[in-house]
Amino acid sequence: MIGAMSTLPTAARTAPTPAAIAQALGRRVLGQTEAVREMAVALAKHLGGVHTGNILLIGSSGTGKTTLMRAVESFLEADPGTAARSTVVRFHAKVLAEATEEGRPGEVVLRRLLERAREKLGAEAPLEALLERVSGGLVFVDEVDKIRSHVGDELHAAGIRAQEALLTLIENESVPFELPEWAGGGVVPIDSSGILFVAAGAFEGLYDSVFDRVTIGRDKGALQAVTVVEGGEVREELQFHLRDWLRYDDLFEYGMSPQFLARFDAVVLLADLGVEELTRIFVEGADSSLETAREYFASQGLELAISPAAVRRIAREAARQPRLGARALKEVFRRVIRDYEFDPSKVAAPGGALLIDEPEVEKVLGGGGPGGAGQGKRALRR
Ligand SMILES: Nc1ncnc2c1ncn2[C@@H]1O[C@H](COP(=O)(O)OP(=O)(O)OP(=O)(O)O)[C@@H](O)[C@H]1O
Ligand SMILES: [Mg+2]
């Protein structure tokens, strides 16, 4: 049996602090303090060779789940010390479901970890060292909601199998693993209980089903309207926050099996992005479309400048499309910028500067755009 962490020398256990990890992750993932902290603590434990519970991240589309996973990968790669100690793989849950159909449940994960370990330690590394890395790996399962066991009343066989496949790996002290040919073939038992699993999904529709449960469904009346006084006006408002009402049962009903969910110690909700966060993501985000536009205009000999008021107007417009999360910024900004991309002379000053201010943005967005219809009954979505 290959031990998970027990054979790591003590020196290798000195791990970065959660605060340092959170700071690094926070450079890529803006806002989402809770998710970043949760991930930082889990990573600190994992890198320190201490057992840590698996994490399930739930958050609307475009709120930073995949960004967070990528941030962890870059964090681990950035420092040669941690890079040498960590073996990370990221899967799209659908790929796991497909691999499961080919009849090798779970093995695809182990095989990828083994390959990753070989990349890190080199082709000459002894098999025992590689297998130790496998049993202490970090596995991201993205879009885990795509392996739900049913969609509506229809069973989703591939989803059921994929959840079962993961079940065989999570917290299992002896998983038979058929080694690939390059590793000599044969079956070895793997202790996978030290593998840290982080799964993430948008769980589209979960918000609405929980909202319905506490307003018109089984728990009708649980969510009470509150009286809000604003600008001298008094009105009744339903203030619904998923985190206050989400129960494991809601996730079972969504199609995640109780056994599968039981393997996740923490369910972490990512917040929907508000105007403040969207503003920051637009200006400071690692792959912000503003930055890309700056590069484009620079290549045309123009310096792009955008006023804070224009930025805020764009962020406000993006916030009207919560289903897209930060991706709405790209959509909104594209509408604003496309004419200037073709003909910058409209706003270009003689010195080669191109200034976009609020009126220019307003001119394009004034009509309201695709988000203009508002958010209907979910106006207080958070
Ligand atoms: N919290 C955030 N901080 C920085 N950038 C973000 C954040 N959230 C979203 N983005 C930006 O928005 C885009 C989409 O984000 P991401 O891929 O992380 O969304 P997601 O939560 O994985 O959504 P989906 O459920 O649709 O996969 C990325 O380009 C990313 O740069
Ligand atoms: Mg994603």
PDB file of C-alpha atoms and ligand atoms in Angstrom, residues 61-62 64-67 69 142-143 200-202 327, ligand 2:
ATOM      1  CA  SER A  61     -22.039  31.404 -14.138  1.00  0.00           C
ATOM      2  CA  GLY A  62     -19.188  33.872 -14.544  1.00  0.00           C
ATOM      3  CA  GLY A  64     -15.035  33.114 -10.751  1.00  0.00           C
ATOM      4  CA  LYS A  65     -15.143  29.352 -10.063  1.00  0.00           C
ATOM      5  CA  THR A  66     -12.886  28.322 -12.924  1.00  0.00           C
ATOM      6  CA  THR A  67     -10.797  31.451 -12.352  1.00  0.00           C
ATOM      7  CA  MET A  69      -9.141  26.857  -9.874  1.00  0.00           C
ATOM      8  CA  ASP A 142     -15.174  21.627 -12.902  1.00  0.00           C
ATOM      9  CA  GLU A 143     -18.802  21.844 -14.043  1.00  0.00           C
ATOM     10  CA  ALA A 200     -17.398  23.395  -8.807  1.00  0.00           C
ATOM     11  CA  GLY A 201     -20.588  24.107 -10.664  1.00  0.00           C
ATOM     12  CA  ALA A 202     -23.076  26.842 -11.464  1.00  0.00           C
ATOM     13  CA  ARG A 327     -18.784  37.681 -18.774  1.00  0.00           C
TER      14      ARG A 327
HETATM   15 MG    MG B   2     -16.350  27.691 -15.120  1.00  0.00          MG
END
